[in-house]
Amino acid sequence: MFCLCASARQRVILVTIDGFRNDIMTDASQPAPFLHELIQNSICVPNVIGVNPTMTYPSHTTLVTGSTPLEHGIHCNRQFQFNSAEPALYHWYADSIRTKTLWQTVKERGGITASVFWPVTTGSKWIDYNLPEYFPTKRVNVSGMDYIRPVCTPKDIMAELEREATGHLSDTTLRAGSFQYDAKVASMVNYITNRYKPDFMTVHLVTTDYKQHDTGIYSFATKQSFAAADHAIGLILENLEYTHQKDSVTLIVTGDHGFTQGRYRLHPNALLVSNGLLSEQPGGDWQACFNSLGAAAYMYVNPSMSAKQKASCIEKVRKIFSEQPDSVKSLYTILSSKEITDIKGDPTAALCIAPIDGVGCSNNRKGDFVTPFKGGFHGYVYLPDTNAFDPTSLIIHGNIDKDVVSRYVSDANTIKQTSIAPLIQHILYGDK
């Protein structure tokens, strides 16, 4: 049921439930009473069509820019390391984003901004109260929480939250992937909401992503993780009610992507190794290398090669994939660089392997090309002829007329992920 209240000056809290599958909204067996109640009393769009690829960092960046990865420049979670033996770095830093964000828009209009564990926010000059997603990729001598403290702003915000909202935070009390994580995040959100009243705040709940990757989308652990995320949403709703902010704050809940149940995993780098195009260990000689996007994978060629060598390498890789058995070739499509650009993907990639639903890719360099897999996948590219589809959903709860939202949906049931940021800007300022 749509809220038909008259529009009023609104603040916005944008919450992503990582891997929020659209079937959660309609499956009564899911332990998500707060979300199901929101569905009955809010504006809901069942299908959000993501960008290519449907990965956490590109999708989160699209949600706050309205831009595609081709435009905003965040094409994957981990940066391709050109066959380096060093651990791949994540796109942590806000200055990697090439297009304007909602945080910038709000700050330029004199507003207050906040963010809790949102990707690609480290070092942002547009976020007043910022706990970025930031963690070590190799062993360090401090806890993960102590690692993140120096990059939070203002510098004492973590200590303030521990003192006033969460208690001491450590790798035990705030462990990503644990059921308590989302509740701690909700406590942070509620304190910042009450104390600083940001005009725009972004929040990332991550537990559901961990469980679906590890145990599949139908497991008991996955249901538990959605119960944990739902509990966090309930805590935020309860706080808005108790502190009399429900009429002035619009709560938006969506996902960065959906998920599919895995059946097979492809290991394209193993094919490159067996054909002499890639070293078995990172750091050796190479001509081509794939970088997994979760489901799909981009292939890059060694930039030191000549144009003729690069072209020859790409054709050799195409031939390798074309010579696979029909039963294997039915699991994927190979995209050219132009086709990648056409779907707004990474223009520097030479090829893309785009699997069908239930099939994903790894960066493994050993073993068979195809192996069974029981976990979950996201990170697809959407193609007309490919059965690969992992949509999420959108819930808008607040003093918003349905006609405002209808301007941004492509039909009653579908909205593009690129349309959500313009919709939020309209809720905040009435911009069209």
GROMACS .gro file of C-alpha atoms in nm:
model
  432
    1MET     CA    1   0.000   0.000   0.000
    2PHE     CA    2   0.139   0.340  -0.097
    3CYS     CA    3   0.177   0.623   0.152
    4LEU     CA    4  -0.038   0.913   0.031
    5CYS     CA    5   0.083   1.175   0.280
    6ALA     CA    6   0.162   1.524   0.159
    7SER     CA    7   0.529   1.587   0.094
    8ALA     CA    8   0.729   1.774   0.361
    9ARG     CA    9   1.095   1.867   0.408
   10GLN     CA   10   1.264   1.533   0.452
   11ARG     CA   11   1.594   1.391   0.566
   12VAL     CA   12   1.692   1.056   0.415
   13ILE     CA   13   1.850   0.743   0.558
   14LEU     CA   14   1.953   0.509   0.275
   15VAL     CA   15   2.013   0.152   0.397
   16THR     CA   16   2.149  -0.126   0.180
   17ILE     CA   17   2.105  -0.488   0.281
   18ASP     CA   18   2.391  -0.651   0.093
   19GLY     CA   19   2.246  -0.916  -0.137
   20PHE     CA   20   1.882  -0.820  -0.067
   21ARG     CA   21   1.709  -1.061  -0.306
   22ASN     CA   22   1.378  -0.941  -0.441
   23ASP     CA   23   1.201  -1.264  -0.340
   24ILE     CA   24   1.251  -1.171   0.027
   25MET     CA   25   0.966  -0.924  -0.013
   26THR     CA   26   0.714  -1.187  -0.118
   27ASP     CA   27   0.834  -1.495   0.072
   28ALA     CA   28   0.631  -1.511   0.395
   29SER     CA   29   0.860  -1.786   0.528
   30GLN     CA   30   1.149  -1.541   0.552
   31PRO     CA   31   1.210  -1.427   0.914
   32ALA     CA   32   1.171  -1.058   0.827
   33PRO     CA   33   0.865  -0.915   1.007
   34PHE     CA   34   0.982  -0.552   0.996
   35LEU     CA   35   1.054  -0.565   0.624
   36HIS     CA   36   0.725  -0.741   0.554
   37GLU     CA   37   0.542  -0.477   0.759
   38LEU     CA   38   0.723  -0.203   0.565
   39ILE     CA   39   0.609  -0.361   0.241
   40GLN     CA   40   0.247  -0.327   0.352
   41ASN     CA   41   0.281   0.036   0.459
   42SER     CA   42   0.539   0.185   0.223
   43ILE     CA   43   0.610   0.252  -0.140
   44CYS     CA   44   0.766  -0.066  -0.280
   45VAL     CA   45   0.925  -0.140  -0.615
   46PRO     CA   46   0.981  -0.517  -0.638
   47ASN     CA   47   1.257  -0.513  -0.901
   48VAL     CA   48   1.567  -0.296  -0.904
   49ILE     CA   49   1.773  -0.363  -1.216
   50GLY     CA   50   2.139  -0.325  -1.128
   51VAL     CA   51   2.438  -0.198  -1.319
   52ASN     CA   52   2.706  -0.411  -1.483
   53PRO     CA   53   2.851  -0.587  -1.297
   54THR     CA   54   2.612  -0.641  -1.004
   55MET     CA   55   2.890  -0.610  -0.747
   56THR     CA   56   2.897  -0.436  -0.410
   57TYR     CA   57   3.131  -0.146  -0.485
   58PRO     CA   58   3.007  -0.052  -0.835
   59SER     CA   59   2.644  -0.081  -0.719
   60HIS     CA   60   2.690   0.123  -0.401
   61THR     CA   61   2.862   0.394  -0.603
   62THR     CA   62   2.575   0.398  -0.851
   63LEU     CA   63   2.326   0.435  -0.565
   64VAL     CA   64   2.486   0.764  -0.454
   65THR     CA   65   2.568   0.901  -0.800
   66GLY     CA   66   2.301   0.779  -1.040
   67SER     CA   67   2.587   0.695  -1.276
   68THR     CA   68   2.694   0.369  -1.438
   69PRO     CA   69   3.037   0.215  -1.369
   70LEU     CA   70   3.150   0.341  -1.709
   71GLU     CA   71   3.082   0.693  -1.582
   72HIS     CA   72   3.176   0.679  -1.213
   73GLY     CA   73   3.480   0.456  -1.268
   74ILE     CA   74   3.425   0.186  -1.002
   75HIS     CA   75   3.412  -0.134  -1.206
   76CYS     CA   76   3.474  -0.396  -0.938
   77ASN     CA   77   3.543  -0.440  -0.567
   78ARG     CA   78   3.912  -0.521  -0.593
   79GLN     CA   79   4.142  -0.340  -0.832
   80PHE     CA   80   4.311  -0.556  -1.094
   81GLN     CA   81   4.675  -0.596  -0.992
   82PHE     CA   82   4.822  -0.687  -1.334
   83ASN     CA   83   4.933  -1.033  -1.218
   84SER     CA   84   5.109  -0.892  -0.914
   85ALA     CA   85   5.176  -1.118  -0.616
   86GLU     CA   86   5.057  -0.839  -0.384
   87PRO     CA   87   4.703  -0.868  -0.239
   88ALA     CA   88   4.447  -0.688  -0.453
   89LEU     CA   89   4.342  -0.355  -0.306
   90TYR     CA   90   3.978  -0.260  -0.272
   91HIS     CA   91   3.837   0.064  -0.412
   92TRP     CA   92   3.824   0.220  -0.067
   93TYR     CA   93   3.893   0.583  -0.147
   94ALA     CA   94   3.624   0.838  -0.226
   95ASP     CA   95   3.842   1.032  -0.468
   96SER     CA   96   3.822   0.730  -0.702
   97ILE     CA   97   3.465   0.831  -0.788
   98ARG     CA   98   3.456   1.041  -1.105
   99THR     CA   99   3.100   1.173  -1.082
  100LYS     CA  100   2.914   1.387  -0.830
  101THR     CA  101   2.771   1.212  -0.524
  102LEU     CA  102   2.463   1.285  -0.315
  103TRP     CA  103   2.690   1.365  -0.020
  104GLN     CA  104   2.847   1.642  -0.226
  105THR     CA  105   2.509   1.774  -0.334
  106VAL     CA  106   2.388   1.788   0.027
  107LYS     CA  107   2.707   1.956   0.153
  108GLU     CA  108   2.699   2.216  -0.123
  109ARG     CA  109   2.346   2.304  -0.014
  110GLY     CA  110   2.452   2.349   0.347
  111GLY     CA  111   2.332   2.011   0.474
  112ILE     CA  112   2.484   1.753   0.709
  113THR     CA  113   2.598   1.413   0.585
  114ALA     CA  114   2.688   1.081   0.748
  115SER     CA  115   2.783   0.730   0.642
  116VAL     CA  116   2.832   0.399   0.821
  117PHE     CA  117   3.046   0.134   0.648
  118TRP     CA  118   2.951   0.241   0.295
  119PRO     CA  119   3.201   0.135   0.026
  120VAL     CA  120   3.426   0.386  -0.154
  121THR     CA  121   3.399   0.653   0.115
  122THR     CA  122   3.744   0.657   0.279
  123GLY     CA  123   3.880   1.011   0.287
  124SER     CA  124   3.560   1.171   0.159
  125LYS     CA  125   3.555   1.547   0.210
  126TRP     CA  126   3.177   1.550   0.165
  127ILE     CA  127   3.083   1.326   0.460
  128ASP     CA  128   3.073   1.492   0.803
  129TYR     CA  129   3.039   1.176   1.013
  130ASN     CA  130   3.208   0.892   0.832
  131LEU     CA  131   3.292   0.534   0.929
  132PRO     CA  132   3.409   0.404   0.591
  133GLU     CA  133   3.431   0.044   0.477
  134TYR     CA  134   3.805  -0.010   0.515
  135PHE     CA  135   3.999  -0.315   0.627
  136PRO     CA  136   4.341  -0.478   0.584
  137THR     CA  137   4.397  -0.719   0.296
  138LYS     CA  138   4.699  -0.881   0.464
  139ARG     CA  139   4.804  -0.956   0.819
  140VAL     CA  140   4.858  -0.650   1.038
  141ASN     CA  141   4.959  -0.605   1.401
  142VAL     CA  142   4.637  -0.435   1.511
  143SER     CA  143   4.273  -0.539   1.523
  144GLY     CA  144   4.046  -0.453   1.232
  145MET     CA  145   3.869  -0.191   1.443
  146ASP     CA  146   4.195  -0.025   1.540
  147TYR     CA  147   4.294  -0.033   1.173
  148ILE     CA  148   3.984   0.163   1.074
  149ARG     CA  149   3.989   0.423   1.354
  150PRO     CA  150   4.245   0.658   1.190
  151VAL     CA  151   4.035   0.693   0.873
  152CYS     CA  152   3.706   0.773   1.050
  153THR     CA  153   3.592   1.135   1.064
  154PRO     CA  154   3.580   1.328   1.282
  155LYS     CA  155   3.878   1.158   1.442
  156ASP     CA  156   3.701   1.083   1.770
  157ILE     CA  157   3.371   0.958   1.622
  158MET     CA  158   3.446   0.590   1.689
  159ALA     CA  159   3.527   0.660   2.054
  160GLU     CA  160   3.210   0.866   2.085
  161LEU     CA  161   2.998   0.585   1.942
  162GLU     CA  162   3.160   0.332   2.174
  163ARG     CA  163   3.093   0.555   2.473
  164GLU     CA  164   2.736   0.652   2.385
  165ALA     CA  165   2.594   0.374   2.166
  166THR     CA  166   2.774   0.044   2.119
  167GLY     CA  167   3.023  -0.026   2.395
  168HIS     CA  168   3.381  -0.120   2.309
  169LEU     CA  169   3.423  -0.235   1.948
  170SER     CA  170   3.671  -0.508   1.859
  171ASP     CA  171   3.706  -0.795   1.614
  172THR     CA  172   3.491  -0.993   1.855
  173THR     CA  173   3.214  -0.741   1.917
  174LEU     CA  174   3.196  -0.606   1.560
  175ARG     CA  175   3.294  -0.890   1.328
  176ALA     CA  176   3.177  -0.864   0.967
  177GLY     CA  177   2.963  -1.164   0.885
  178SER     CA  178   2.839  -1.212   1.242
  179PHE     CA  179   2.473  -1.178   1.335
  180GLN     CA  180   2.549  -0.909   1.593
  181TYR     CA  181   2.716  -0.685   1.334
  182ASP     CA  182   2.401  -0.537   1.185
  183ALA     CA  183   2.256  -0.459   1.530
  184LYS     CA  184   2.573  -0.270   1.626
  185VAL     CA  185   2.551  -0.075   1.302
  186ALA     CA  186   2.189   0.014   1.377
  187SER     CA  187   2.296   0.146   1.720
  188MET     CA  188   2.551   0.370   1.547
  189VAL     CA  189   2.290   0.490   1.300
  190ASN     CA  190   2.042   0.573   1.573
  191TYR     CA  191   2.295   0.769   1.777
  192ILE     CA  192   2.412   0.972   1.475
  193THR     CA  193   2.051   1.030   1.369
  194ASN     CA  194   1.952   1.160   1.712
  195ARG     CA  195   2.267   1.355   1.795
  196TYR     CA  196   2.365   1.510   1.462
  197LYS     CA  197   2.046   1.485   1.252
  198PRO     CA  198   2.214   1.438   0.913
  199ASP     CA  199   2.014   1.540   0.610
  200PHE     CA  200   2.148   1.238   0.424
  201MET     CA  201   2.300   0.922   0.573
  202THR     CA  202   2.409   0.602   0.401
  203VAL     CA  203   2.424   0.267   0.582
  204HIS     CA  204   2.560  -0.070   0.467
  205LEU     CA  205   2.442  -0.395   0.633
  206VAL     CA  206   2.668  -0.679   0.521
  207THR     CA  207   2.587  -1.004   0.703
  208THR     CA  208   2.346  -1.133   0.440
  209ASP     CA  209   2.618  -1.120   0.173
  210TYR     CA  210   2.858  -1.332   0.377
  211LYS     CA  211   2.606  -1.607   0.447
  212GLN     CA  212   2.472  -1.630   0.092
  213HIS     CA  213   2.821  -1.656  -0.057
  214ASP     CA  214   2.922  -1.925   0.190
  215THR     CA  215   2.608  -2.133   0.229
  216GLY     CA  216   2.381  -2.053  -0.066
  217ILE     CA  217   2.062  -1.853  -0.083
  218TYR     CA  218   1.827  -2.110   0.074
  219SER     CA  219   2.031  -2.215   0.378
  220PHE     CA  220   1.924  -2.177   0.740
  221ALA     CA  221   2.227  -1.951   0.799
  222THR     CA  222   2.106  -1.722   0.520
  223LYS     CA  223   1.760  -1.702   0.677
  224GLN     CA  224   1.925  -1.616   1.008
  225SER     CA  225   2.124  -1.340   0.839
  226PHE     CA  226   1.808  -1.183   0.698
  227ALA     CA  227   1.657  -1.200   1.045
  228ALA     CA  228   1.962  -1.006   1.170
  229ALA     CA  229   1.925  -0.742   0.897
  230ASP     CA  230   1.552  -0.721   0.961
  231HIS     CA  231   1.621  -0.668   1.333
  232ALA     CA  232   1.854  -0.378   1.244
  233ILE     CA  233   1.581  -0.221   1.031
  234GLY     CA  234   1.341  -0.264   1.323
  235LEU     CA  235   1.582  -0.086   1.557
  236ILE     CA  236   1.606   0.209   1.319
  237LEU     CA  237   1.228   0.226   1.277
  238GLU     CA  238   1.172   0.206   1.652
  239ASN     CA  239   1.419   0.488   1.711
  240LEU     CA  240   1.249   0.714   1.456
  241GLU     CA  241   0.916   0.646   1.625
  242TYR     CA  242   1.042   0.695   1.980
  243THR     CA  243   1.230   1.017   1.903
  244HIS     CA  244   0.942   1.165   1.698
  245GLN     CA  245   1.143   1.177   1.375
  246LYS     CA  246   0.932   0.941   1.163
  247ASP     CA  247   0.754   1.229   0.986
  248SER     CA  248   1.077   1.411   0.900
  249VAL     CA  249   1.296   1.114   0.797
  250THR     CA  250   1.242   0.899   0.490
  251LEU     CA  251   1.390   0.551   0.533
  252ILE     CA  252   1.493   0.388   0.207
  253VAL     CA  253   1.585   0.019   0.209
  254THR     CA  254   1.733  -0.149  -0.096
  255GLY     CA  255   2.009  -0.387  -0.197
  256ASP     CA  256   2.324  -0.342  -0.395
  257HIS     CA  257   2.237  -0.659  -0.586
  258GLY     CA  258   2.047  -0.982  -0.550
  259PHE     CA  259   2.185  -1.335  -0.546
  260THR     CA  260   2.148  -1.662  -0.733
  261GLN     CA  261   2.202  -2.016  -0.612
  262GLY     CA  262   2.530  -2.152  -0.744
  263ARG     CA  263   2.557  -2.470  -0.951
  264TYR     CA  264   2.896  -2.443  -1.122
  265ARG     CA  265   3.208  -2.232  -1.090
  266LEU     CA  266   3.432  -2.146  -1.383
  267HIS     CA  267   3.808  -2.100  -1.343
  268PRO     CA  268   3.912  -1.914  -1.660
  269ASN     CA  269   4.263  -1.840  -1.533
  270ALA     CA  270   4.324  -2.216  -1.511
  271LEU     CA  271   4.261  -2.231  -1.886
  272LEU     CA  272   4.506  -1.947  -1.945
  273VAL     CA  273   4.772  -2.123  -1.735
  274SER     CA  274   4.728  -2.454  -1.917
  275ASN     CA  275   4.765  -2.274  -2.250
  276GLY     CA  276   5.081  -2.084  -2.154
  277LEU     CA  277   4.922  -1.740  -2.134
  278LEU     CA  278   4.952  -1.690  -1.757
  279SER     CA  279   5.194  -1.795  -1.488
  280GLU     CA  280   5.063  -2.048  -1.237
  281GLN     CA  281   5.174  -1.819  -0.953
  282PRO     CA  282   5.105  -1.444  -0.950
  283GLY     CA  283   5.409  -1.235  -1.036
  284GLY     CA  284   5.537  -1.445  -1.326
  285ASP     CA  285   5.527  -1.393  -1.701
  286TRP     CA  286   5.182  -1.338  -1.845
  287GLN     CA  287   4.994  -1.230  -2.152
  288ALA     CA  288   4.636  -1.232  -2.020
  289CYS     CA  289   4.465  -1.259  -1.681
  290PHE     CA  290   4.102  -1.269  -1.563
  291ASN     CA  291   3.976  -1.072  -1.263
  292SER     CA  292   3.665  -1.229  -1.110
  293LEU     CA  293   3.360  -1.011  -1.049
  294GLY     CA  294   3.191  -1.287  -0.850
  295ALA     CA  295   2.983  -1.424  -1.136
  296ALA     CA  296   3.131  -1.259  -1.447
  297ALA     CA  297   3.502  -1.192  -1.498
  298TYR     CA  298   3.694  -0.927  -1.694
  299MET     CA  299   4.008  -1.026  -1.884
  300TYR     CA  300   4.302  -0.787  -1.916
  301VAL     CA  301   4.610  -0.818  -2.134
  302ASN     CA  302   4.966  -0.729  -2.043
  303PRO     CA  303   5.003  -0.356  -2.118
  304SER     CA  304   5.370  -0.403  -2.210
  305MET     CA  305   5.279  -0.601  -2.522
  306SER     CA  306   5.251  -0.440  -2.865
  307ALA     CA  307   4.910  -0.383  -3.022
  308LYS     CA  308   4.971  -0.678  -3.255
  309GLN     CA  309   5.064  -0.905  -2.964
  310LYS     CA  310   4.756  -0.798  -2.771
  311ALA     CA  311   4.527  -0.871  -3.065
  312SER     CA  312   4.689  -1.211  -3.116
  313CYS     CA  313   4.649  -1.292  -2.748
  314ILE     CA  314   4.280  -1.198  -2.746
  315GLU     CA  315   4.211  -1.414  -3.051
  316LYS     CA  316   4.396  -1.704  -2.890
  317VAL     CA  317   4.179  -1.675  -2.579
  318ARG     CA  318   3.863  -1.659  -2.787
  319LYS     CA  319   3.971  -1.978  -2.965
  320ILE     CA  320   4.033  -2.154  -2.633
  321PHE     CA  321   3.680  -2.077  -2.515
  322SER     CA  322   3.522  -2.161  -2.851
  323GLU     CA  323   3.681  -2.507  -2.846
  324GLN     CA  324   3.519  -2.608  -2.517
  325PRO     CA  325   3.247  -2.877  -2.530
  326ASP     CA  326   2.897  -2.752  -2.607
  327SER     CA  327   2.782  -2.843  -2.256
  328VAL     CA  328   3.048  -2.608  -2.119
  329LYS     CA  329   3.000  -2.330  -2.375
  330SER     CA  330   2.631  -2.317  -2.282
  331LEU     CA  331   2.735  -2.182  -1.941
  332TYR     CA  332   2.871  -1.847  -2.064
  333THR     CA  333   2.898  -1.578  -2.330
  334ILE     CA  334   3.223  -1.406  -2.424
  335LEU     CA  335   3.199  -1.027  -2.470
  336SER     CA  336   3.439  -0.811  -2.668
  337SER     CA  337   3.578  -0.481  -2.540
  338LYS     CA  338   3.317  -0.292  -2.744
  339GLU     CA  339   3.037  -0.507  -2.604
  340ILE     CA  340   3.165  -0.440  -2.252
  341THR     CA  341   3.153  -0.067  -2.317
  342ASP     CA  342   2.804  -0.100  -2.465
  343ILE     CA  343   2.678  -0.239  -2.132
  344LYS     CA  344   2.860   0.043  -1.945
  345GLY     CA  345   3.133  -0.184  -1.809
  346ASP     CA  346   3.510  -0.143  -1.781
  347PRO     CA  347   3.644  -0.004  -2.110
  348THR     CA  348   3.998  -0.120  -2.027
  349ALA     CA  349   3.898  -0.489  -2.020
  350ALA     CA  350   3.981  -0.686  -2.333
  351LEU     CA  351   3.714  -0.954  -2.286
  352CYS     CA  352   3.443  -1.050  -2.040
  353ILE     CA  353   3.317  -1.397  -1.958
  354ALA     CA  354   2.946  -1.356  -1.877
  355PRO     CA  355   2.800  -1.669  -1.716
  356ILE     CA  356   2.436  -1.776  -1.705
  357ASP     CA  357   2.228  -1.791  -1.386
  358GLY     CA  358   2.383  -2.009  -1.116
  359VAL     CA  359   2.732  -1.998  -1.265
  360GLY     CA  360   3.020  -1.782  -1.143
  361CYS     CA  361   3.393  -1.731  -1.189
  362SER     CA  362   3.697  -1.751  -0.963
  363ASN     CA  363   4.056  -1.631  -0.989
  364ASN     CA  364   4.193  -1.984  -0.927
  365ARG     CA  365   4.477  -2.085  -1.156
  366LYS     CA  366   4.484  -2.459  -1.090
  367GLY     CA  367   4.250  -2.748  -1.158
  368ASP     CA  368   3.959  -2.799  -1.395
  369PHE     CA  369   3.789  -2.520  -1.583
  370VAL     CA  370   3.444  -2.616  -1.448
  371THR     CA  371   3.371  -2.741  -1.095
  372PRO     CA  372   3.049  -2.785  -0.893
  373PHE     CA  373   2.959  -2.509  -0.647
  374LYS     CA  374   2.700  -2.487  -0.368
  375GLY     CA  375   2.736  -2.128  -0.251
  376GLY     CA  376   2.572  -1.817  -0.394
  377PHE     CA  377   2.667  -1.578  -0.674
  378HIS     CA  378   2.619  -1.218  -0.776
  379GLY     CA  379   2.831  -0.999  -1.003
  380TYR     CA  380   2.653  -1.074  -1.330
  381VAL     CA  381   2.622  -0.870  -1.644
  382TYR     CA  382   2.273  -0.846  -1.790
  383LEU     CA  383   2.244  -0.962  -2.152
  384PRO     CA  384   1.924  -1.010  -2.353
  385ASP     CA  385   2.014  -1.366  -2.449
  386THR     CA  386   2.166  -1.475  -2.118
  387ASN     CA  387   1.972  -1.624  -1.829
  388ALA     CA  388   2.152  -1.427  -1.556
  389PHE     CA  389   1.939  -1.207  -1.342
  390ASP     CA  390   1.985  -1.111  -0.975
  391PRO     CA  391   1.757  -0.813  -0.906
  392THR     CA  392   1.706  -0.650  -0.569
  393SER     CA  393   1.412  -0.441  -0.442
  394LEU     CA  394   1.336  -0.090  -0.317
  395ILE     CA  395   1.129   0.016  -0.015
  396ILE     CA  396   1.057   0.383   0.058
  397HIS     CA  397   0.904   0.454   0.397
  398GLY     CA  398   0.819   0.812   0.482
  399ASN     CA  399   0.615   1.118   0.411
  400ILE     CA  400   0.638   1.069   0.034
  401ASP     CA  401   0.360   1.068  -0.223
  402LYS     CA  402   0.354   0.773  -0.462
  403ASP     CA  403   0.336   1.010  -0.760
  404VAL     CA  404   0.687   1.134  -0.678
  405VAL     CA  405   0.825   0.781  -0.702
  406SER     CA  406   0.625   0.695  -1.014
  407ARG     CA  407   0.827   0.951  -1.211
  408TYR     CA  408   1.141   0.742  -1.164
  409VAL     CA  409   1.013   0.387  -1.220
  410SER     CA  410   1.010   0.231  -1.564
  411ASP     CA  411   0.684   0.050  -1.479
  412ALA     CA  412   0.490  -0.033  -1.163
  413ASN     CA  413   0.729  -0.312  -1.071
  414THR     CA  414   1.072  -0.202  -1.191
  415ILE     CA  415   1.323   0.078  -1.137
  416LYS     CA  416   1.677   0.112  -1.268
  417GLN     CA  417   1.944   0.142  -1.001
  418THR     CA  418   2.066   0.456  -1.175
  419SER     CA  419   1.730   0.622  -1.102
  420ILE     CA  420   1.752   0.589  -0.723
  421ALA     CA  421   1.998   0.876  -0.663
  422PRO     CA  422   1.786   1.125  -0.864
  423LEU     CA  423   1.482   1.006  -0.671
  424ILE     CA  424   1.659   1.067  -0.339
  425GLN     CA  425   1.765   1.414  -0.453
  426HIS     CA  426   1.402   1.487  -0.536
  427ILE     CA  427   1.293   1.369  -0.190
  428LEU     CA  428   1.556   1.592  -0.030
  429TYR     CA  429   1.513   1.905  -0.238
  430GLY     CA  430   1.229   1.863  -0.484
  431ASP     CA  431   1.477   1.862  -0.775
  432LYS     CA  432   1.353   1.713  -1.102
   0.00000   0.00000   0.00000
